Coordinates of C-alpha atoms in Angstrom, one line a residue:
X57 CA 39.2 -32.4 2.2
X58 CA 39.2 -28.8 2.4
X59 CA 36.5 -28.3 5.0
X60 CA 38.7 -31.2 7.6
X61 CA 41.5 -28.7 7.0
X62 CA 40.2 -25.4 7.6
X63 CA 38.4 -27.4 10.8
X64 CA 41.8 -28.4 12.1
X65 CA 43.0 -25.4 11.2
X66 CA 40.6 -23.6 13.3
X67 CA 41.0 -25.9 16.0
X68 CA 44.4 -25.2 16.3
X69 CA 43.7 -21.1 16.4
X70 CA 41.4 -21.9 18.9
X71 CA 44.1 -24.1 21.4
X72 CA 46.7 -21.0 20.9
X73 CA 44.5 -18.2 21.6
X74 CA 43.2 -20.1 25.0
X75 CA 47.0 -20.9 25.7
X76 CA 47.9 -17.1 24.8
X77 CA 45.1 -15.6 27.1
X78 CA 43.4 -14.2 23.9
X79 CA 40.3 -11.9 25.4
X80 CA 37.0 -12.9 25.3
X81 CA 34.3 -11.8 22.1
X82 CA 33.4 -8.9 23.5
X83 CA 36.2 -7.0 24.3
X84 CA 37.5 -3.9 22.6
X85 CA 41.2 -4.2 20.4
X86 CA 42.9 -2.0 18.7
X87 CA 44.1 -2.1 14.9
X88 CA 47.5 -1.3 13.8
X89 CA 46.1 2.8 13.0
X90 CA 45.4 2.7 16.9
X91 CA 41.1 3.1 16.3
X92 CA 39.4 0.6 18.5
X93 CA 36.8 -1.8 17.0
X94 CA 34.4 -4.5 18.9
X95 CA 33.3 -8.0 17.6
X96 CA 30.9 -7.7 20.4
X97 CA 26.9 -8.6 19.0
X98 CA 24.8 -5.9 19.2
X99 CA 22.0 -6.0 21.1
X100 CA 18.5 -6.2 19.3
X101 CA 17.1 -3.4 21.6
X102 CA 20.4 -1.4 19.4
X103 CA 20.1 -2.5 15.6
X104 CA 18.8 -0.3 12.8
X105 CA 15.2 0.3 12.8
X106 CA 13.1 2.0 10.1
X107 CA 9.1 2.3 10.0
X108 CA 7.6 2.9 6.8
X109 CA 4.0 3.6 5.2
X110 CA 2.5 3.9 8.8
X111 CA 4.3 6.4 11.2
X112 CA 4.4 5.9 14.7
X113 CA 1.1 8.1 16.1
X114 CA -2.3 8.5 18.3
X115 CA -4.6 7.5 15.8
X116 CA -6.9 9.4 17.2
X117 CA -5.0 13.1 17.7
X118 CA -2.3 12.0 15.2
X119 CA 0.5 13.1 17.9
X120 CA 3.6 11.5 17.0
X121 CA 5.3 8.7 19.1
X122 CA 8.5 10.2 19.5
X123 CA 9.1 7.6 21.8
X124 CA 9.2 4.9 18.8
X125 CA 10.6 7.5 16.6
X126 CA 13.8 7.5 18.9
X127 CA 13.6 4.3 19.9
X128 CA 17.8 4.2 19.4
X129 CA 20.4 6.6 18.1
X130 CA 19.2 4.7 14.5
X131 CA 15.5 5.0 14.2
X132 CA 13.6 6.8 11.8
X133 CA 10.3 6.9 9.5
X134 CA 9.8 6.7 6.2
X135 CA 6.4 8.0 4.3
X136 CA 5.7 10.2 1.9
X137 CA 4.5 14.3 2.8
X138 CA 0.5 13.5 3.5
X139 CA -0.7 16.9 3.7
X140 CA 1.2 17.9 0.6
X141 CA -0.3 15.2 -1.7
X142 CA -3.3 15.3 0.3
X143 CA -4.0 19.0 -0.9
X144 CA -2.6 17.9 -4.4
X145 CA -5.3 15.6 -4.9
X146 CA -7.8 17.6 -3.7
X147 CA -6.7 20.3 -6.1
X148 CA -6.8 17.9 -9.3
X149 CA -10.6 16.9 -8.3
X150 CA -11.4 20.2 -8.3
X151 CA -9.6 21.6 -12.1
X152 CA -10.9 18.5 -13.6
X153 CA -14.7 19.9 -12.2
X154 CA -13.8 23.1 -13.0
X155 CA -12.4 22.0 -17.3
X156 CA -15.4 19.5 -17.5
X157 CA -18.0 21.8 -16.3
X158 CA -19.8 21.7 -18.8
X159 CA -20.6 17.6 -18.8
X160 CA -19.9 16.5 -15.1
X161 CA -23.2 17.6 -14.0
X162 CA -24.9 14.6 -15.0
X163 CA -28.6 15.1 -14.0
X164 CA -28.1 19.1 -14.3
X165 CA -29.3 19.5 -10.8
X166 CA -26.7 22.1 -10.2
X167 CA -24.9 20.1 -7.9
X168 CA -21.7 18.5 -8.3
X169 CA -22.5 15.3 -6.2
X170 CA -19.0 13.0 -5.3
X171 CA -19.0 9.8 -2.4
X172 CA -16.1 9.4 -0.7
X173 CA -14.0 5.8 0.0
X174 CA -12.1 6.3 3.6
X175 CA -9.3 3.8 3.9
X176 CA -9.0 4.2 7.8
X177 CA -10.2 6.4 10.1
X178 CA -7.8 6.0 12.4
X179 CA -4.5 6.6 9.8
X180 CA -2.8 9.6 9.4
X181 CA -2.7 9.6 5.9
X182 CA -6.5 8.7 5.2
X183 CA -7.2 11.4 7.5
X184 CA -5.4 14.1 5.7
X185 CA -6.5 12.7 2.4
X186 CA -10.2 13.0 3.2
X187 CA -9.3 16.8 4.9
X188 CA -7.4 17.2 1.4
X189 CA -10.4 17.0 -1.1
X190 CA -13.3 18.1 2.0
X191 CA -11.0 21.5 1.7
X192 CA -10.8 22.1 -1.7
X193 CA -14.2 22.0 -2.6
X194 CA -14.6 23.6 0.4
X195 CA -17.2 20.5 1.7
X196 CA -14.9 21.1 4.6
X197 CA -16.2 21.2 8.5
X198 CA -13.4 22.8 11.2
X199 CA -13.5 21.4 14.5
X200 CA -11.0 22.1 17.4
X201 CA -9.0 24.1 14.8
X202 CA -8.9 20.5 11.5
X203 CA -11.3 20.0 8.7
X204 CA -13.5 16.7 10.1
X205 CA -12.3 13.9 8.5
X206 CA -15.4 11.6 10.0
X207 CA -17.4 9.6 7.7
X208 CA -20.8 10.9 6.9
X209 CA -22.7 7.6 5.6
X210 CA -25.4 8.7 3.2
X211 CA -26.1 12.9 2.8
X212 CA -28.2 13.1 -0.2
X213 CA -30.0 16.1 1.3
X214 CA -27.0 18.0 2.9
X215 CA -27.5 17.4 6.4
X216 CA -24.7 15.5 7.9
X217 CA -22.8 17.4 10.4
X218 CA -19.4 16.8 9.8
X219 CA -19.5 18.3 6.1
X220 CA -21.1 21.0 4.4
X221 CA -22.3 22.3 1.4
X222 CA -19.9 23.9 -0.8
X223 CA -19.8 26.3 -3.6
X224 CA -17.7 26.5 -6.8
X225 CA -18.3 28.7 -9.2
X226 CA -17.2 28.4 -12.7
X227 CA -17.4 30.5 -16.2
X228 CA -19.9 32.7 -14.0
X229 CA -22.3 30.3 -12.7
X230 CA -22.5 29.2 -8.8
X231 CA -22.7 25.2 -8.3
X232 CA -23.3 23.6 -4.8
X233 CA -20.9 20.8 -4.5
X234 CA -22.1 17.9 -1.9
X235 CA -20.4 15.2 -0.6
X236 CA -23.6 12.2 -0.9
X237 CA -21.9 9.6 0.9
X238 CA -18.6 8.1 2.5
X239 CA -17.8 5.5 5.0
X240 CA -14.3 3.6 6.1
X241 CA -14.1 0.7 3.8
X242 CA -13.7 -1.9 6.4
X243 CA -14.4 -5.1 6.3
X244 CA -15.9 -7.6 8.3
X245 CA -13.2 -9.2 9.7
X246 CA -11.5 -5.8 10.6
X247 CA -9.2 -5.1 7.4
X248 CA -9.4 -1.8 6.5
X249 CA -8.4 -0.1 3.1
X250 CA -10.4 -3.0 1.4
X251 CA -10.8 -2.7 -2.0
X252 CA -14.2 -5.2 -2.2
X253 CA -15.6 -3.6 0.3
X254 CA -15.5 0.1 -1.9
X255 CA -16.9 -1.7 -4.7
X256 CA -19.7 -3.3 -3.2
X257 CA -20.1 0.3 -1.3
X258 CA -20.5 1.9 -5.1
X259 CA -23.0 -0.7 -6.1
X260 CA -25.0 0.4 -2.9
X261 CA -24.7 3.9 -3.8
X262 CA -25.4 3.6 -7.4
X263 CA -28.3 1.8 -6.9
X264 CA -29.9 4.5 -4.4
X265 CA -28.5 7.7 -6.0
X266 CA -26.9 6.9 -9.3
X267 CA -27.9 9.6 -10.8
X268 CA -26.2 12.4 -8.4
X269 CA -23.1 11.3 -8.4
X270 CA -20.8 13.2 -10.7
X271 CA -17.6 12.3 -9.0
X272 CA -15.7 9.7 -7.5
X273 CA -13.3 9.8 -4.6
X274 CA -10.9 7.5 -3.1
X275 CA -8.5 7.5 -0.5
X276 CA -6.2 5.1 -2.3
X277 CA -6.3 3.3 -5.9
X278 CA -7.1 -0.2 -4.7
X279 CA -10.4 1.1 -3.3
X280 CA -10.5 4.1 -6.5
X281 CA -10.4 1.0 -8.7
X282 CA -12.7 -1.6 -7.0
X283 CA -15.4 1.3 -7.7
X284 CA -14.1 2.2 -11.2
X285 CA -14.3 -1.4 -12.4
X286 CA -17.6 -2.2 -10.5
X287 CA -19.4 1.2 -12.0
X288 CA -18.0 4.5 -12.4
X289 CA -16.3 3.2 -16.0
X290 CA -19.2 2.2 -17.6
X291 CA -21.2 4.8 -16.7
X292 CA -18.1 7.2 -17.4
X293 CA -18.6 8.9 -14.3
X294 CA -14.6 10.5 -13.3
X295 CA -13.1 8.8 -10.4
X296 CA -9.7 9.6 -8.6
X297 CA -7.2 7.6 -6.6
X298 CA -3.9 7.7 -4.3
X299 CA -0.9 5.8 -5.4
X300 CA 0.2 5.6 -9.0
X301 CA -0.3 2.0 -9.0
X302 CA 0.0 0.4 -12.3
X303 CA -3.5 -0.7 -13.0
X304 CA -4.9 2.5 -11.8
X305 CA -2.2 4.9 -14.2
X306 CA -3.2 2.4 -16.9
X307 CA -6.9 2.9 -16.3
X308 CA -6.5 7.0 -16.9
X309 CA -6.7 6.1 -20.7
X310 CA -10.4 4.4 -20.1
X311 CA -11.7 7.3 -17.9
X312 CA -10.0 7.2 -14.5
X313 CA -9.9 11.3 -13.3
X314 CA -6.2 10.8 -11.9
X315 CA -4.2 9.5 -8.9
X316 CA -1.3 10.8 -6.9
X317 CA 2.1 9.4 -7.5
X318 CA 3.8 8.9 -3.4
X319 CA 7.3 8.8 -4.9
X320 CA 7.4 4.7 -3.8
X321 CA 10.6 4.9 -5.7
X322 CA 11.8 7.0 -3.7
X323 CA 10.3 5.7 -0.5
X324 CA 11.4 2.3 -1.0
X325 CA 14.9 3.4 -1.6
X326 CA 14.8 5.4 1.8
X327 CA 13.7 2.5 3.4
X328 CA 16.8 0.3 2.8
X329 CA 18.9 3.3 2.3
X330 CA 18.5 4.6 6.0
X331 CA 19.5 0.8 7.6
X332 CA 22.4 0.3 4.7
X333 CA 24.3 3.9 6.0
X334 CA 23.4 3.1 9.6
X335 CA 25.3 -0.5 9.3
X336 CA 27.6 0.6 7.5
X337 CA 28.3 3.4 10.3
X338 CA 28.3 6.4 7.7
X339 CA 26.3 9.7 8.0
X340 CA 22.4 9.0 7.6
X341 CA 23.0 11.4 4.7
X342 CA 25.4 9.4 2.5
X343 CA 23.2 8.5 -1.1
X344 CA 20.2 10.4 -0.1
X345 CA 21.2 14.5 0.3
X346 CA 25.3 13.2 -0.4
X347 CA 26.3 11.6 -2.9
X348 CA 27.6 8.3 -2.4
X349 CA 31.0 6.7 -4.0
X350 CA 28.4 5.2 -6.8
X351 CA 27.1 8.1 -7.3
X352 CA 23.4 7.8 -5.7
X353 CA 22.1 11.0 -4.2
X354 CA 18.4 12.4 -4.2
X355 CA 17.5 15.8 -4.5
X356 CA 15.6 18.1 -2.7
X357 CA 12.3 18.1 -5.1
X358 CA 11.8 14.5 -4.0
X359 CA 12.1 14.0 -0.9
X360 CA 12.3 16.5 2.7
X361 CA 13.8 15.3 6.1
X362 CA 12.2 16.5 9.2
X363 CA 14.8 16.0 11.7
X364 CA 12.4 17.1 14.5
X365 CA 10.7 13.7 13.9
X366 CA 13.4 11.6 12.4
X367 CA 11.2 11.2 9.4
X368 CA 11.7 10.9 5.4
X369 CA 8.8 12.0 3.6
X370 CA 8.5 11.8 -0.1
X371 CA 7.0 14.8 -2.3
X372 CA 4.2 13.4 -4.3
X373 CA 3.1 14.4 -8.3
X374 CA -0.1 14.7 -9.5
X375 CA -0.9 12.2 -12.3
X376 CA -3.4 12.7 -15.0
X377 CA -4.1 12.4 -19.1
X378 CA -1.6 15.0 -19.5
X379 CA 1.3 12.9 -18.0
X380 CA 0.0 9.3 -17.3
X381 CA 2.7 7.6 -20.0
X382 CA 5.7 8.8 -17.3
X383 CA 4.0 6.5 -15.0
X384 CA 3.1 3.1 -16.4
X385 CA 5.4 0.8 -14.8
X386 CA 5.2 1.2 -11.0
X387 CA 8.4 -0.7 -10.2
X388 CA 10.7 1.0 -11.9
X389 CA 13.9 2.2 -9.5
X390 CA 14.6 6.0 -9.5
X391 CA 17.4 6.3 -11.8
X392 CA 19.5 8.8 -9.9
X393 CA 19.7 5.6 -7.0
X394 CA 19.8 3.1 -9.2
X395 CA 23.9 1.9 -9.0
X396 CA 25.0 -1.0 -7.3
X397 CA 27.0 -0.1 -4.0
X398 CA 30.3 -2.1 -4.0
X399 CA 29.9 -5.3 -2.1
X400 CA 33.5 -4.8 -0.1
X401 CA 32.7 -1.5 1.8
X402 CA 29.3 -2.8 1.7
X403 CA 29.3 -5.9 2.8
X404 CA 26.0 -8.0 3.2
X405 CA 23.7 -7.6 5.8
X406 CA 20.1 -9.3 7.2
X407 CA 17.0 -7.0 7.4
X408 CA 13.3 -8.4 9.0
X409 CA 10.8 -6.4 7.0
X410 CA 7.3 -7.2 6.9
X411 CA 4.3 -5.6 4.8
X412 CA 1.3 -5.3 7.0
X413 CA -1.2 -6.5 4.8
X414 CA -0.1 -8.8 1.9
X415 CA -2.9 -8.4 0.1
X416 CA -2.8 -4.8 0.1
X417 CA -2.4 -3.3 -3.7
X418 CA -0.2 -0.5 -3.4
X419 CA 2.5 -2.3 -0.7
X420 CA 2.6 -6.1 -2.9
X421 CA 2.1 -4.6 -6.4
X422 CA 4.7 -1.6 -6.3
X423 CA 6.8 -1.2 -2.8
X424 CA 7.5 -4.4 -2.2
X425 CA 8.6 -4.9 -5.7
X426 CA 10.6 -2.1 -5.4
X427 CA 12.2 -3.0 -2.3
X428 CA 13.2 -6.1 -4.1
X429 CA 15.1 -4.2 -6.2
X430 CA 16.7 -1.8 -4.1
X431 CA 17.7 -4.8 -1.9
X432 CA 20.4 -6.3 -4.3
X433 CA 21.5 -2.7 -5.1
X434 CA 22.4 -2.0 -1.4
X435 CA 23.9 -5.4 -0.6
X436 CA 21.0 -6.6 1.4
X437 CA 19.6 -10.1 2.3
X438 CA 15.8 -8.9 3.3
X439 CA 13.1 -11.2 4.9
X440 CA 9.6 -10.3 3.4
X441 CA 6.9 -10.8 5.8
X442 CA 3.4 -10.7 4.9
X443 CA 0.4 -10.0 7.6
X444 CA -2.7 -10.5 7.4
X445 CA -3.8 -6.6 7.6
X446 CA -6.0 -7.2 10.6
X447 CA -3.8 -7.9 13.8
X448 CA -0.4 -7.1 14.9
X449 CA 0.0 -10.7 16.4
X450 CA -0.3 -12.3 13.0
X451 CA 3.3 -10.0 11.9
X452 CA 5.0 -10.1 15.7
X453 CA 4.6 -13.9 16.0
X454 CA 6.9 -13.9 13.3
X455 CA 9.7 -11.5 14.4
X456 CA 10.8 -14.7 17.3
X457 CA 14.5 -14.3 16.5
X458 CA 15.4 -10.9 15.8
X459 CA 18.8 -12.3 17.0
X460 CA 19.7 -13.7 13.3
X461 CA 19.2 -10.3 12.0
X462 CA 21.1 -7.5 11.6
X463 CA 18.2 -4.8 11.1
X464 CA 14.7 -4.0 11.0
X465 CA 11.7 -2.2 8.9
X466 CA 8.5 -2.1 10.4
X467 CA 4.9 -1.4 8.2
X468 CA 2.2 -1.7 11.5
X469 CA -1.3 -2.9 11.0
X470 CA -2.5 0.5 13.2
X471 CA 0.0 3.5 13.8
X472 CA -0.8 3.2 17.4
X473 CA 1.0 -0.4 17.9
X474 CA 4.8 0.3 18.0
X475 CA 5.4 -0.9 21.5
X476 CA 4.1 -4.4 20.0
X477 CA 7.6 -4.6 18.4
X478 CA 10.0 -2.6 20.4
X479 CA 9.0 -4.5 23.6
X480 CA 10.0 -7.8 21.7
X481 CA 13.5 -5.7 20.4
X482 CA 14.3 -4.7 23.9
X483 CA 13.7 -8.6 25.4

């Protein structure tokens, strides 16, 4: 009974505004203060857009795309500060070798042997992860001005090009430090950052040169813990990670050297924050460097904003025995952002977000269960989509009514691939 009423009641609205000349949807009208509002929709090409985890660049230089990254007045990136955490875990590996001298030389060769998972050759962040550890145990190669971050396959005798020998000396004595072995853990239907293939990459290596390696690198924990769990555990050989995922901080008290905590908690809530303030038309600051009427606000030893490239990046932590208990539960929201906005200035809103790979440790086991949670905090109704973490077709065949939504965050398969979803935006 209610429904037929408020139908003929709408009817009726309807027959008065066309016999009152009432202007069409997407005209401009003024409120009784005198501002002028539209009802008009907004075009796609015009919504909020955020990328996260993979920033808009030439995989090969690692230029920016500026051209993505300004894709509309409300574009920007969200990450974390690579070269920052990329030097931080660098610099762990190297005081854990330098406090366990005296037993992580396991075949007293006098060289501190480590192999090397790549996630991606072609990503920014693997790139500067692998430059990050090559330069401080100074394995590191300079060409055109960057430490190579190219894979060396096997280099059990030191001469592969695009590292070198290094030299660490500790309590007095000199130690050569070699990197035996890396390679881009890739599978074979393209995925890269696959955690199988690191482990059945240490079983190779292990089998040919067990007894040189003394460390174990990784440019993420899902690969860092494939290895752990397939070798480097039981033969208590040190191995490090990227990521704080849970699993990995859990496995520090069995052995695992240490990961680097991103700040997901922080990312996440960047993510959603950036879209919330831009459809809610309030500075991009408001809850991030301002505090907001709920009181979020973030401060500056988290977080940086480069406004040159319309970029968030998180500050990461190193995390290791001596602090793994803060870390333990990966999901946890960042108390200082953690109150509900107020659903009447806030009112909900639609966001397409896909993850690029959804079987991809760090993105399904921590952000996007942090997302979850920012997502009721910030009055948003967010569609998760999970690719396959080989092609961009398998996320973009999905995104075939942006109409129904009201904004957009973006996690590409390869940093290169923006245009694959502005061109469908700007249809």
């Amino acid at each position: 009974m209610k429904r037929k009423f408020l139908a003929v009641m709408m009817s009726l609205a309807m027959v008065g505004c066309m016999a009152a000349g009432c202007g069409s949807s997407d005209t401009a009208s003024s409120d009784e203060s005198g501002s002028t509002s539209t009802s008009a929709e907004v075009a796609n090409a015009d919504k909020p857009l955020v990328w996260f985890n993979r920033q808009p660049s030439n995989s090969s230089t690692g230029e920016l795309d500026m051209s993505a990254l300004s894709f509309n007045d409300d574009t920007y990136y969200v990450g974390f500060d690579a070269n920052q955490g990329a030097e931080l875990q660098g610099t762990m590996v190297k005081d854990y070798i330098e406090a366990n001298i005296d037993t992580i030389d396991r075949n007293g060769d006098g060289t501190i042997g480590y192999v090397l998972a790549i996630g991606d050759i072609g990503h920014n962040d693997s790139i500067a992860r692998t430059r990050g550890v090559r330069s401080a145990l100074d394995t590191g190669v300079e060409t055109d001005g960057a430490i190579n971050s190219e894979p060396v396959g096997t280099n059990t005798d030191g001469s592969a090009k695009a590292v070198k020998d290094g030299s660490l000396e500790v309590n007095g004595k000199t130690y050569v430090v070699r990197e035996l072995a890396s390679q881009e853990m890739k599978n074979s239907a393209g995925a890269t950052w696959d955690a199988a293939t690191a482990g059945n990459a240490i079983g190779t290596w292990s089998s040919s040169f067990g007894d040189e390696i003394d460390v174990v690198v990784s440019n993420n924990d899902g690969m860092g813990m494939s290895m752990f769990n397939a070798w480097s555990k039981d033969n208590k050989v040190p191995t490090f990670g990227y990521d704080a995922n849970s699993d990995a901080v859990a496995a520090i008290a069995e052995g695992y050297g240490g990961t680097i905590s991103q700040h997901a908690d922080v990312q996440a809530y960047l993510t959603l924050r950036v879209l919330r303030n831009a459809l809610d038309g309030v500075d991009i600051d408001t809850g991030i460097g301002t505090a907001d009427e709920a009181g979020n606000v973030l401060t500056d030893d988290v977080y940086v904003y480069k406004e040159e490239e319309r970029s968030y990046y998180a500050l990461n932590v190193a995390v290791t025995a001596d602090n793994y208990q803060d870390f333990t539960d990966s999901t946890v929201v960042y108390a200082p952002v953690s109150n509900q906005l107020d659903e009447s200035s806030h009112a909900k809103k639609s966001v397409w977000l896909d993850i690029y790979n959804a079987s991809d440790n760090f993105l399904s086991s921590t952000y996007q269960p942090l997302l979850e949670n920012y997502d009721d905090l910030l009055n948003l109704e967010v569609d998760y989509i999970g690719g396959d973490g080989q092609t961009e077709s398998n996320i973009t065949n999905r995104l075939g009514n942006p109409g129904q939504y009201d904004a957009f965050a973006i996690n590409m398969v390869k940093t290169d691939n923006a245009a694959s979803y502005t061109s469908i935006l700007s249809q």
